mmCIF file of C-alpha atoms and ligand atoms in Angstrom:
data_model
loop_
_atom_site.group_PDB
_atom_site.id
_atom_site.type_symbol
_atom_site.label_atom_id
_atom_site.label_comp_id
_atom_site.label_asym_id
_atom_site.label_seq_id
_atom_site.Cartn_x
_atom_site.Cartn_y
_atom_site.Cartn_z
ATOM 1 C CA UNK T 1 0.023 -0.005 0.111
ATOM 2 C CA UNK T 2 2.393 2.734 -1.381
ATOM 3 C CA UNK T 3 1.592 6.296 0.071
ATOM 4 C CA UNK T 4 0.132 9.073 -1.740
ATOM 5 C CA UNK T 5 3.219 11.254 -1.768
ATOM 6 C CA UNK T 6 1.962 13.791 -4.181
ATOM 7 C CA UNK T 7 -1.083 15.093 -1.492
ATOM 8 C CA UNK T 8 1.371 15.016 1.369
ATOM 9 C CA UNK T 9 3.668 17.351 -0.412
ATOM 10 C CA UNK T 10 1.197 20.159 0.267
ATOM 11 C CA UNK T 11 0.468 19.750 3.665
ATOM 12 C CA UNK T 12 3.021 21.394 6.293
ATOM 13 C CA UNK T 13 4.361 18.908 9.252
ATOM 14 C CA UNK T 14 1.842 19.808 11.425
ATOM 15 C CA UNK T 15 -1.051 18.627 9.808
ATOM 16 C CA UNK T 16 0.694 15.190 8.484
ATOM 17 C CA UNK T 17 1.425 14.483 12.318
ATOM 18 C CA UNK T 18 -2.375 14.542 12.970
ATOM 19 C CA UNK T 19 -3.387 12.867 9.695
ATOM 20 C CA UNK T 20 -0.412 10.967 7.895
ATOM 21 C CA UNK T 21 -1.351 7.373 7.494
ATOM 22 C CA UNK T 22 -4.396 6.877 9.314
ATOM 23 C CA UNK T 23 -6.370 3.875 7.546
ATOM 24 C CA UNK T 24 -9.813 3.413 9.034
ATOM 25 C CA UNK T 25 -11.406 0.592 9.246
ATOM 26 C CA UNK T 26 -15.235 -0.158 8.064
ATOM 27 C CA UNK T 27 -16.233 1.302 11.109
ATOM 28 C CA UNK T 28 -14.923 4.931 10.429
ATOM 29 C CA UNK T 29 -13.332 5.199 13.905
ATOM 30 C CA UNK T 30 -12.013 8.906 14.832
ATOM 31 C CA UNK T 31 -8.861 7.729 16.669
ATOM 32 C CA UNK T 32 -6.390 5.397 15.223
ATOM 33 C CA UNK T 33 -7.469 1.772 15.861
ATOM 34 C CA UNK T 34 -5.308 -0.812 17.752
ATOM 35 C CA UNK T 35 -5.126 -4.213 16.546
ATOM 36 C CA UNK T 36 -3.545 -6.302 19.055
ATOM 37 C CA UNK T 37 -2.367 -9.073 16.781
ATOM 38 C CA UNK T 38 -0.096 -11.073 16.289
ATOM 39 C CA UNK T 39 -1.316 -12.764 13.050
ATOM 40 C CA UNK T 40 -4.203 -12.637 10.361
ATOM 41 C CA UNK T 41 -6.411 -15.309 9.302
ATOM 42 C CA UNK T 42 -7.135 -15.702 5.459
ATOM 43 C CA UNK T 43 -10.423 -16.457 3.252
ATOM 44 C CA UNK T 44 -8.881 -19.060 1.565
ATOM 45 C CA UNK T 45 -6.182 -21.357 1.548
ATOM 46 C CA UNK T 46 -5.477 -19.785 -1.855
ATOM 47 C CA UNK T 47 -5.562 -16.646 -0.145
ATOM 48 C CA UNK T 48 -2.601 -17.479 2.240
ATOM 49 C CA UNK T 49 -1.010 -18.456 -0.439
ATOM 50 C CA UNK T 50 -0.904 -15.195 -2.511
ATOM 51 C CA UNK T 51 -0.193 -13.197 0.835
ATOM 52 C CA UNK T 52 3.319 -15.400 1.179
ATOM 53 C CA UNK T 53 4.143 -15.492 -2.492
ATOM 54 C CA UNK T 54 3.685 -11.840 -2.379
ATOM 55 C CA UNK T 55 1.083 -11.684 -5.128
ATOM 56 C CA UNK T 56 -1.019 -10.022 -2.172
ATOM 57 C CA UNK T 57 0.985 -7.368 -0.293
ATOM 58 C CA UNK T 58 -1.555 -7.999 2.561
ATOM 59 C CA UNK T 59 -0.175 -8.821 6.553
ATOM 60 C CA UNK T 60 1.023 -12.318 7.290
ATOM 61 C CA UNK T 61 2.451 -12.101 10.861
ATOM 62 C CA UNK T 62 3.363 -8.912 13.334
ATOM 63 C CA UNK T 63 7.033 -9.445 13.447
ATOM 64 C CA UNK T 64 6.649 -8.537 9.575
ATOM 65 C CA UNK T 65 3.846 -5.711 9.778
ATOM 66 C CA UNK T 66 0.755 -5.493 11.375
ATOM 67 C CA UNK T 67 -1.760 -2.212 10.511
ATOM 68 C CA UNK T 68 -1.644 -0.042 13.644
ATOM 69 C CA UNK T 69 2.600 -0.519 13.359
ATOM 70 C CA UNK T 70 2.302 0.325 9.473
ATOM 71 C CA UNK T 71 -0.023 3.628 10.620
ATOM 72 C CA UNK T 72 2.692 4.565 12.738
ATOM 73 C CA UNK T 73 5.364 4.203 9.851
ATOM 74 C CA UNK T 74 3.343 6.008 7.016
ATOM 75 C CA UNK T 75 2.728 8.744 9.539
ATOM 76 C CA UNK T 76 6.407 9.420 10.207
ATOM 77 C CA UNK T 77 7.653 8.706 7.139
ATOM 78 C CA UNK T 78 5.429 11.434 5.796
ATOM 79 C CA UNK T 79 6.436 14.335 8.141
ATOM 80 C CA UNK T 80 10.055 13.216 7.636
ATOM 81 C CA UNK T 81 9.955 13.272 4.337
ATOM 82 C CA UNK T 82 11.426 9.747 3.858
ATOM 83 C CA UNK T 83 10.071 7.338 1.043
ATOM 84 C CA UNK T 84 9.495 4.674 3.597
ATOM 85 C CA UNK T 85 10.127 3.708 7.351
ATOM 86 C CA UNK T 86 10.132 0.137 9.611
ATOM 87 C CA UNK T 87 9.074 0.580 13.156
ATOM 88 C CA UNK T 88 11.433 -1.626 15.889
ATOM 89 C CA UNK T 89 10.621 -2.422 19.393
ATOM 90 C CA UNK T 90 13.412 0.159 20.764
ATOM 91 C CA UNK T 91 16.096 2.942 19.390
ATOM 92 C CA UNK T 92 18.825 0.591 20.062
ATOM 93 C CA UNK T 93 16.857 -1.981 17.899
ATOM 94 C CA UNK T 94 16.795 0.694 15.090
ATOM 95 C CA UNK T 95 20.682 1.748 15.161
ATOM 96 C CA UNK T 96 21.573 -1.979 14.956
ATOM 97 C CA UNK T 97 19.172 -2.981 12.404
ATOM 98 C CA UNK T 98 20.475 0.300 10.466
ATOM 99 C CA UNK T 99 24.078 -0.595 10.717
ATOM 100 C CA UNK T 100 24.081 -4.467 10.933
ATOM 101 C CA UNK T 101 21.516 -4.871 7.990
ATOM 102 C CA UNK T 102 23.894 -3.110 5.602
ATOM 103 C CA UNK T 103 27.315 -4.534 6.603
ATOM 104 C CA UNK T 104 29.349 -7.634 5.895
ATOM 105 C CA UNK T 105 32.854 -8.584 7.400
ATOM 106 C CA UNK T 106 35.552 -6.722 5.175
ATOM 107 C CA UNK T 107 33.470 -3.421 5.624
ATOM 108 C CA UNK T 108 34.217 -0.257 7.249
ATOM 109 C CA UNK T 109 32.327 2.436 8.606
ATOM 110 C CA UNK T 110 33.574 5.949 10.227
ATOM 111 C CA UNK T 111 31.516 7.371 13.432
ATOM 112 C CA UNK T 112 31.442 10.506 15.076
ATOM 113 C CA UNK T 113 33.005 9.641 18.325
ATOM 114 C CA UNK T 114 30.181 11.650 20.637
ATOM 115 C CA UNK T 115 27.776 8.813 20.819
ATOM 116 C CA UNK T 116 24.990 7.836 22.827
ATOM 117 C CA UNK T 117 26.247 4.912 25.192
ATOM 118 C CA UNK T 118 24.916 1.966 23.863
ATOM 119 C CA UNK T 119 25.129 3.394 19.703
ATOM 120 C CA UNK T 120 29.059 3.700 20.842
ATOM 121 C CA UNK T 121 28.739 0.105 22.009
ATOM 122 C CA UNK T 122 27.535 -1.328 18.397
ATOM 123 C CA UNK T 123 30.351 0.461 16.551
ATOM 124 C CA UNK T 124 33.368 0.200 18.886
ATOM 125 C CA UNK T 125 32.622 -3.357 20.064
ATOM 126 C CA UNK T 126 30.099 -5.333 18.218
ATOM 127 C CA UNK T 127 30.892 -4.547 14.402
ATOM 128 C CA UNK T 128 34.125 -5.370 14.806
ATOM 129 C CA UNK T 129 33.541 -8.812 16.085
ATOM 130 C CA UNK T 130 32.174 -9.245 12.810
ATOM 131 C CA UNK T 131 34.921 -8.094 10.742
ATOM 132 C CA UNK T 132 33.802 -4.516 9.810
ATOM 133 C CA UNK T 133 36.912 -2.046 10.562
ATOM 134 C CA UNK T 134 35.669 1.049 12.193
ATOM 135 C CA UNK T 135 36.922 4.407 12.483
ATOM 136 C CA UNK T 136 35.770 6.785 15.219
ATOM 137 C CA UNK T 137 36.520 10.416 14.462
ATOM 138 C CA UNK T 138 36.012 14.004 15.883
ATOM 139 C CA UNK T 139 32.374 14.871 14.561
ATOM 140 C CA UNK T 140 33.233 18.309 14.103
ATOM 141 C CA UNK T 141 36.688 18.364 12.384
ATOM 142 C CA UNK T 142 35.637 17.408 8.564
ATOM 143 C CA UNK T 143 39.387 16.928 7.917
ATOM 144 C CA UNK T 144 38.965 13.901 10.164
ATOM 145 C CA UNK T 145 36.136 12.629 8.156
ATOM 146 C CA UNK T 146 37.977 13.184 5.058
ATOM 147 C CA UNK T 147 40.846 11.292 6.419
ATOM 148 C CA UNK T 148 38.877 8.614 7.403
ATOM 149 C CA UNK T 149 37.288 7.663 4.245
ATOM 150 C CA UNK T 150 38.263 4.464 2.018
ATOM 151 C CA UNK T 151 37.119 3.015 -1.001
ATOM 152 C CA UNK T 152 35.332 0.419 1.261
ATOM 153 C CA UNK T 153 33.400 2.549 3.247
ATOM 154 C CA UNK T 154 30.402 1.638 3.575
ATOM 155 C CA UNK T 155 28.114 3.693 6.061
ATOM 156 C CA UNK T 156 28.875 6.859 8.309
ATOM 157 C CA UNK T 157 27.275 7.180 11.570
ATOM 158 C CA UNK T 158 26.618 10.439 13.780
ATOM 159 C CA UNK T 159 24.187 12.346 16.485
ATOM 160 C CA UNK T 160 23.826 15.709 16.005
ATOM 161 C CA UNK T 161 23.317 17.688 18.157
ATOM 162 C CA UNK T 162 24.952 14.908 20.674
ATOM 163 C CA UNK T 163 24.637 13.568 23.692
ATOM 164 C CA UNK T 164 25.451 14.916 26.365
ATOM 165 C CA UNK T 165 27.185 18.013 25.152
ATOM 166 C CA UNK T 166 25.169 19.050 22.427
ATOM 167 C CA UNK T 167 27.836 19.315 19.699
ATOM 168 C CA UNK T 168 26.359 20.439 16.259
ATOM 169 C CA UNK T 169 28.155 18.248 13.449
ATOM 170 C CA UNK T 170 27.837 19.649 9.691
ATOM 171 C CA UNK T 171 25.390 16.847 8.271
ATOM 172 C CA UNK T 172 25.287 18.368 4.579
ATOM 173 C CA UNK T 173 29.347 18.608 4.843
ATOM 174 C CA UNK T 174 29.823 14.723 6.295
ATOM 175 C CA UNK T 175 27.310 13.929 3.731
ATOM 176 C CA UNK T 176 28.945 15.423 0.653
ATOM 177 C CA UNK T 177 32.481 13.845 1.931
ATOM 178 C CA UNK T 178 30.798 10.379 2.367
ATOM 179 C CA UNK T 179 29.167 10.101 -0.700
ATOM 180 C CA UNK T 180 32.393 11.043 -2.664
ATOM 181 C CA UNK T 181 33.423 7.198 -1.197
ATOM 182 C CA UNK T 182 29.880 6.281 -1.815
ATOM 183 C CA UNK T 183 29.351 5.976 1.915
ATOM 184 C CA UNK T 184 25.578 6.226 3.114
ATOM 185 C CA UNK T 185 24.644 8.428 5.972
ATOM 186 C CA UNK T 186 22.996 7.423 8.632
ATOM 187 C CA UNK T 187 21.933 10.347 11.327
ATOM 188 C CA UNK T 188 20.392 9.517 14.981
ATOM 189 C CA UNK T 189 18.210 12.307 15.164
ATOM 190 C CA UNK T 190 16.788 11.574 18.725
ATOM 191 C CA UNK T 191 17.857 14.917 20.224
ATOM 192 C CA UNK T 192 16.963 17.350 17.569
ATOM 193 C CA UNK T 193 13.083 15.537 17.058
ATOM 194 C CA UNK T 194 11.906 15.777 13.574
ATOM 195 C CA UNK T 195 10.233 18.882 14.142
ATOM 196 C CA UNK T 196 13.776 20.937 14.048
ATOM 197 C CA UNK T 197 16.216 18.810 11.737
ATOM 198 C CA UNK T 198 15.681 16.944 8.387
ATOM 199 C CA UNK T 199 18.451 15.108 8.074
ATOM 200 C CA UNK T 200 17.683 13.914 4.794
ATOM 201 C CA UNK T 201 17.328 17.010 3.028
ATOM 202 C CA UNK T 202 20.515 17.847 4.419
ATOM 203 C CA UNK T 203 21.895 15.112 2.283
ATOM 204 C CA UNK T 204 21.654 12.058 5.133
ATOM 205 C CA UNK T 205 20.374 9.027 3.754
ATOM 206 C CA UNK T 206 18.840 6.999 6.519
ATOM 207 C CA UNK T 207 17.520 8.861 9.893
ATOM 208 C CA UNK T 208 16.909 6.904 13.070
ATOM 209 C CA UNK T 209 14.829 7.508 16.053
ATOM 210 C CA UNK T 210 14.519 6.073 19.336
ATOM 211 C CA UNK T 211 10.781 6.816 19.765
ATOM 212 C CA UNK T 212 11.062 6.452 23.264
ATOM 213 C CA UNK T 213 12.430 10.038 23.621
ATOM 214 C CA UNK T 214 10.443 12.765 22.610
ATOM 215 C CA UNK T 215 7.846 10.891 20.126
ATOM 216 C CA UNK T 216 6.121 8.999 23.109
ATOM 217 C CA UNK T 217 6.983 12.271 24.797
ATOM 218 C CA UNK T 218 5.404 10.780 28.555
ATOM 219 C CA UNK T 219 7.793 8.302 29.421
ATOM 220 C CA UNK T 220 5.541 5.242 28.438
ATOM 221 C CA UNK T 221 6.560 3.066 25.739
ATOM 222 C CA UNK T 222 10.173 1.811 23.773
ATOM 223 C CA UNK T 223 10.189 2.433 20.466
ATOM 224 C CA UNK T 224 12.153 2.955 17.276
ATOM 225 C CA UNK T 225 12.169 3.426 13.384
ATOM 226 C CA UNK T 226 14.388 3.711 10.681
ATOM 227 C CA UNK T 227 13.566 5.799 7.557
ATOM 228 C CA UNK T 228 15.197 6.041 4.258
ATOM 229 C CA UNK T 229 14.285 5.151 0.804
ATOM 230 C CA UNK T 230 11.989 2.533 -0.309
ATOM 231 C CA UNK T 231 14.342 0.460 -1.614
ATOM 232 C CA UNK T 232 17.006 0.660 1.743
ATOM 233 C CA UNK T 233 14.114 -0.016 3.910
ATOM 234 C CA UNK T 234 12.554 -3.161 1.452
ATOM 235 C CA UNK T 235 15.354 -4.598 0.028
ATOM 236 C CA UNK T 236 17.663 -4.067 2.866
ATOM 237 C CA UNK T 237 16.513 -3.274 6.254
ATOM 238 C CA UNK T 238 13.108 -5.002 6.079
ATOM 239 C CA UNK T 239 14.492 -8.403 5.630
ATOM 240 C CA UNK T 240 17.018 -8.441 8.574
ATOM 241 C CA UNK T 241 14.368 -7.019 10.658
ATOM 242 C CA UNK T 242 11.572 -9.770 9.455
ATOM 243 C CA UNK T 243 14.005 -12.527 10.495
ATOM 244 C CA UNK T 244 15.757 -11.211 13.545
ATOM 245 C CA UNK T 245 12.794 -10.216 15.101
ATOM 246 C CA UNK T 246 13.123 -6.608 16.287
ATOM 247 C CA UNK T 247 9.846 -5.722 15.410
ATOM 248 C CA UNK T 248 7.679 -3.076 17.568
ATOM 249 C CA UNK T 249 4.709 -4.164 19.042
ATOM 250 C CA UNK T 250 1.296 -2.808 17.947
ATOM 251 C CA UNK T 251 0.763 -1.463 21.353
ATOM 252 C CA UNK T 252 3.597 0.654 21.640
ATOM 253 C CA UNK T 253 2.992 1.722 17.873
ATOM 254 C CA UNK T 254 -0.719 3.168 18.661
ATOM 255 C CA UNK T 255 1.114 5.283 21.844
ATOM 256 C CA UNK T 256 3.709 6.212 19.393
ATOM 257 C CA UNK T 257 0.911 7.207 16.455
ATOM 258 C CA UNK T 258 -0.921 8.956 19.256
ATOM 259 C CA UNK T 259 2.285 10.866 20.619
ATOM 260 C CA UNK T 260 3.256 12.060 17.026
ATOM 261 C CA UNK T 261 -0.225 14.199 17.131
ATOM 262 C CA UNK T 262 1.397 16.353 19.634
ATOM 263 C CA UNK T 263 4.795 16.109 19.007
ATOM 264 C CA UNK T 264 5.042 19.690 17.198
ATOM 265 C CA UNK T 265 3.330 21.177 19.677
ATOM 266 C CA UNK T 266 5.095 19.581 22.851
ATOM 267 C CA UNK T 267 8.659 20.163 20.880
ATOM 268 C CA UNK T 268 8.114 23.695 20.346
ATOM 269 C CA UNK T 269 6.713 24.653 23.986
ATOM 270 C CA UNK T 270 9.780 22.735 25.360
ATOM 271 C CA UNK T 271 12.220 24.336 23.014
ATOM 272 C CA UNK T 272 11.015 27.944 24.045
ATOM 273 C CA UNK T 273 11.547 26.943 27.735
ATOM 274 C CA UNK T 274 14.514 25.406 27.573
ATOM 275 C CA UNK T 275 15.830 28.497 25.788
ATOM 276 C CA UNK T 276 14.380 30.714 28.747
ATOM 277 C CA UNK T 277 15.833 28.315 31.008
ATOM 278 C CA UNK T 278 19.280 28.049 29.481
ATOM 279 C CA UNK T 279 19.600 31.947 29.438
ATOM 280 C CA UNK T 280 18.911 31.967 32.903
ATOM 281 C CA UNK T 281 21.364 29.477 33.790
ATOM 282 C CA UNK T 282 24.358 30.959 31.945
ATOM 283 C CA UNK T 283 23.629 34.788 33.885
ATOM 284 C CA UNK T 284 23.972 32.395 37.092
ATOM 285 C CA UNK T 285 26.846 32.949 39.152
ATOM 286 C CA UNK T 286 27.436 29.460 40.115
ATOM 287 C CA UNK T 287 27.008 27.855 36.897
ATOM 288 C CA UNK T 288 30.912 27.822 34.887
ATOM 289 C CA UNK T 289 29.308 27.022 31.730
ATOM 290 C CA UNK T 290 26.080 26.525 29.675
ATOM 291 C CA UNK T 291 25.753 24.393 26.456
ATOM 292 C CA UNK T 292 22.743 25.306 24.584
ATOM 293 C CA UNK T 293 22.775 25.546 20.375
ATOM 294 C CA UNK T 294 20.267 28.392 21.048
ATOM 295 C CA UNK T 295 22.788 30.750 22.611
ATOM 296 C CA UNK T 296 25.103 32.849 20.751
ATOM 297 C CA UNK T 297 27.640 31.616 23.085
ATOM 298 C CA UNK T 298 27.430 27.857 21.599
ATOM 299 C CA UNK T 299 30.884 27.121 19.579
ATOM 300 C CA UNK T 300 28.764 25.942 16.671
ATOM 301 C CA UNK T 301 25.622 28.937 17.096
ATOM 302 C CA UNK T 302 25.747 29.761 13.311
ATOM 303 C CA UNK T 303 25.319 26.223 12.013
ATOM 304 C CA UNK T 304 22.849 25.103 14.803
ATOM 305 C CA UNK T 305 20.292 28.283 13.806
ATOM 306 C CA UNK T 306 20.763 26.694 9.989
ATOM 307 C CA UNK T 307 20.533 23.197 10.413
ATOM 308 C CA UNK T 308 18.266 22.998 14.058
ATOM 309 C CA UNK T 309 16.079 26.220 13.829
ATOM 310 C CA UNK T 310 16.255 26.073 17.268
ATOM 311 C CA UNK T 311 18.223 25.417 19.993
ATOM 312 C CA UNK T 312 16.283 22.252 21.058
ATOM 313 C CA UNK T 313 14.691 20.971 24.470
ATOM 314 C CA UNK T 314 18.184 20.022 26.086
ATOM 315 C CA UNK T 315 20.715 21.847 28.068
ATOM 316 C CA UNK T 316 24.084 21.007 29.703
ATOM 317 C CA UNK T 317 25.564 22.994 32.576
ATOM 318 C CA UNK T 318 28.561 22.670 34.002
ATOM 319 C CA UNK T 319 28.817 23.339 38.038
ATOM 320 C CA UNK T 320 32.343 22.423 38.090
ATOM 321 C CA UNK T 321 32.429 19.360 40.690
ATOM 322 C CA UNK T 322 30.431 16.280 41.297
ATOM 323 C CA UNK T 323 29.723 16.880 44.850
ATOM 324 C CA UNK T 324 28.162 20.260 44.184
ATOM 325 C CA UNK T 325 26.297 18.738 41.170
ATOM 326 C CA UNK T 326 25.007 16.012 43.189
ATOM 327 C CA UNK T 327 23.648 18.587 45.856
ATOM 328 C CA UNK T 328 22.185 20.613 43.307
ATOM 329 C CA UNK T 329 20.537 17.292 42.023
ATOM 330 C CA UNK T 330 19.188 16.195 45.398
ATOM 331 C CA UNK T 331 17.920 20.031 46.073
ATOM 332 C CA UNK T 332 15.665 20.084 43.133
ATOM 333 C CA UNK T 333 11.710 19.277 43.595
ATOM 334 C CA UNK T 334 9.891 19.402 40.105
ATOM 335 C CA UNK T 335 12.810 18.305 38.051
ATOM 336 C CA UNK T 336 12.953 14.574 38.253
ATOM 337 C CA UNK T 337 16.446 12.695 38.719
ATOM 338 C CA UNK T 338 16.068 10.183 35.546
ATOM 339 C CA UNK T 339 18.113 8.984 32.365
ATOM 340 C CA UNK T 340 15.094 9.309 29.964
ATOM 341 C CA UNK T 341 14.761 12.611 27.947
ATOM 342 C CA UNK T 342 11.942 14.198 25.813
ATOM 343 C CA UNK T 343 9.631 13.427 28.650
ATOM 344 C CA UNK T 344 6.622 15.849 29.466
ATOM 345 C CA UNK T 345 8.520 15.913 33.111
ATOM 346 C CA UNK T 346 11.425 17.859 32.894
ATOM 347 C CA UNK T 347 14.701 15.071 33.753
ATOM 348 C CA UNK T 348 18.238 16.110 35.201
ATOM 349 C CA UNK T 349 21.152 13.852 34.518
ATOM 350 C CA UNK T 350 24.713 13.481 35.912
ATOM 351 C CA UNK T 351 26.093 11.465 32.492
ATOM 352 C CA UNK T 352 29.343 10.684 34.157
ATOM 353 C CA UNK T 353 28.061 8.494 36.927
ATOM 354 C CA UNK T 354 25.055 7.075 34.920
ATOM 355 C CA UNK T 355 24.646 7.173 31.279
ATOM 356 C CA UNK T 356 28.328 7.656 30.394
ATOM 357 C CA UNK T 357 29.631 5.518 33.495
ATOM 358 C CA UNK T 358 30.859 2.849 31.229
ATOM 359 C CA UNK T 359 33.309 4.795 29.649
ATOM 360 C CA UNK T 360 36.999 5.264 30.970
ATOM 361 C CA UNK T 361 37.907 8.804 32.145
ATOM 362 C CA UNK T 362 39.660 9.416 29.268
ATOM 363 C CA UNK T 363 36.694 8.697 26.942
ATOM 364 C CA UNK T 364 34.593 11.082 29.299
ATOM 365 C CA UNK T 365 37.011 13.750 29.608
ATOM 366 C CA UNK T 366 37.383 13.758 25.572
ATOM 367 C CA UNK T 367 33.817 13.895 24.878
ATOM 368 C CA UNK T 368 33.685 16.891 27.482
ATOM 369 C CA UNK T 369 32.077 14.774 29.985
ATOM 370 C CA UNK T 370 33.551 16.193 33.093
ATOM 371 C CA UNK T 371 32.640 15.576 36.963
ATOM 372 C CA UNK T 372 30.171 18.684 37.553
ATOM 373 C CA UNK T 373 28.635 18.171 34.087
ATOM 374 C CA UNK T 374 24.699 17.691 34.044
ATOM 375 C CA UNK T 375 22.335 17.186 31.351
ATOM 376 C CA UNK T 376 18.679 18.745 31.581
ATOM 377 C CA UNK T 377 15.760 17.364 29.326
ATOM 378 C CA UNK T 378 13.419 20.698 29.509
ATOM 379 C CA UNK T 379 9.624 19.015 30.094
ATOM 380 C CA UNK T 380 5.798 20.487 29.349
ATOM 381 C CA UNK T 381 5.898 22.252 33.253
ATOM 382 C CA UNK T 382 5.749 26.057 33.387
ATOM 383 C CA UNK T 383 9.092 27.473 32.710
ATOM 384 C CA UNK T 384 8.525 30.055 35.649
ATOM 385 C CA UNK T 385 8.257 26.871 38.086
ATOM 386 C CA UNK T 386 11.243 25.407 36.540
ATOM 387 C CA UNK T 387 13.457 28.222 36.919
ATOM 388 C CA UNK T 388 12.469 28.359 40.509
ATOM 389 C CA UNK T 389 13.198 25.316 41.194
ATOM 390 C CA UNK T 390 16.750 25.329 39.314
ATOM 391 C CA UNK T 391 17.767 28.679 40.986
ATOM 392 C CA UNK T 392 16.646 27.422 44.775
ATOM 393 C CA UNK T 393 18.203 24.070 43.863
ATOM 394 C CA UNK T 394 21.118 26.306 42.726
ATOM 395 C CA UNK T 395 21.239 28.469 45.909
ATOM 396 C CA UNK T 396 21.237 25.089 48.437
ATOM 397 C CA UNK T 397 23.819 23.253 46.138
ATOM 398 C CA UNK T 398 26.563 25.547 48.171
ATOM 399 C CA UNK T 399 28.531 23.767 50.751
ATOM 400 C CA UNK T 400 27.544 24.576 54.102
HETATM 401 C C1 PLP W 1 17.601 6.911 23.850
HETATM 402 C C2 PLP W 1 18.631 7.117 22.948
HETATM 403 C C3 PLP W 1 18.897 5.913 22.137
HETATM 404 C C4 PLP W 1 18.232 4.405 22.487
HETATM 405 O O1 PLP W 1 16.922 4.887 22.416
HETATM 406 P P1 PLP W 1 16.345 3.352 23.244
HETATM 407 O O2 PLP W 1 14.597 3.643 22.925
HETATM 408 O O3 PLP W 1 16.541 3.345 24.796
HETATM 409 O O4 PLP W 1 16.804 1.891 22.793
HETATM 410 C C5 PLP W 1 19.415 5.846 20.857
HETATM 411 N N1 PLP W 1 20.211 7.079 20.577
HETATM 412 C C6 PLP W 1 20.260 8.588 21.166
HETATM 413 C C7 PLP W 1 20.719 9.431 21.169
HETATM 414 C C8 PLP W 1 19.358 8.483 22.550
HETATM 415 O O5 PLP W 1 18.824 9.181 22.849
#
């Protein structure tokens, strides 16, 4: 069932988020149906055979596809401007499938060093076990990208803004370099969200999301999605996904589908609050440094304003040392201590002792993850209440 892309082209993402991909049953339900089913019954033996030999492209088994999951895939593909999408059980299932499905022993990949911990495990530990050569580079240094390319480079992987220090990698420039050797560019767009950054329009080939983050947006379900050309999704990714079992559950797809309806309005509200909070924190005498892509003092501010349009919903701040950072976190009353992000609830994380705890000190310092570094994911609470909570906790963070 190919999408009618000609109709979608005239609509803004905000409209597509509400309507794209909806496939109503004979009942004409208003809200998308939750098809909580593993399998499908066929009218006849011949009908079953036709489903399996591809003469009829209807559903066969939920590991291959499900009507609710398909609605989610079509909706996010429409708003991302991708030809097709495949939903996965989690963001990591999406990263793993997007990389592994296109690689074999003897291939080479290049990745930016500043990656989400589990993404780093896949590129640095897992893929080399299967004979894939890997180069990690400083994503901000285009010369390092250039020098790392080889004739056998099959794919390039990056995250921008990066976690947790919010570096902005020039996706268009890296894509041009990678395409020079025929490599595919895979972008983990989680921090940017589909609202603020369009990697495909910048030249990337494949986009992945952890739908667990802003797409759900209320901390309920795990999910992920891989987006790209129809050829990549159907010929490269789908066989791998079908037979390795990382499919998204219909229930989670239904939650994500409803999450997409409000994603635009949520992400914009969260980014507006984040900008205000970043400015307040930057002016505070107890804060050593604020990293926010929407502020003119961000090292890649120019590119961030072009590529990301806003500063996004995430802020990093440095309080100098771990004791102060912990006292600050423990004094917060509204902001919750957790490791998720993109939630309606504002979350604070100390990366050094949680999300990036697995790295050694040298790796952490190379990524700018010092003992006083904190990551804030701004939620949907009133910005005034959040600012009051953060400034009170800063005052309380001072050693007595
Ligand atoms: C959370 C996250 C992932 C992994 O997603 P899960 O849904 O937790 O598996 C991948 N990349 C980035 C940047 C993330 O923040």
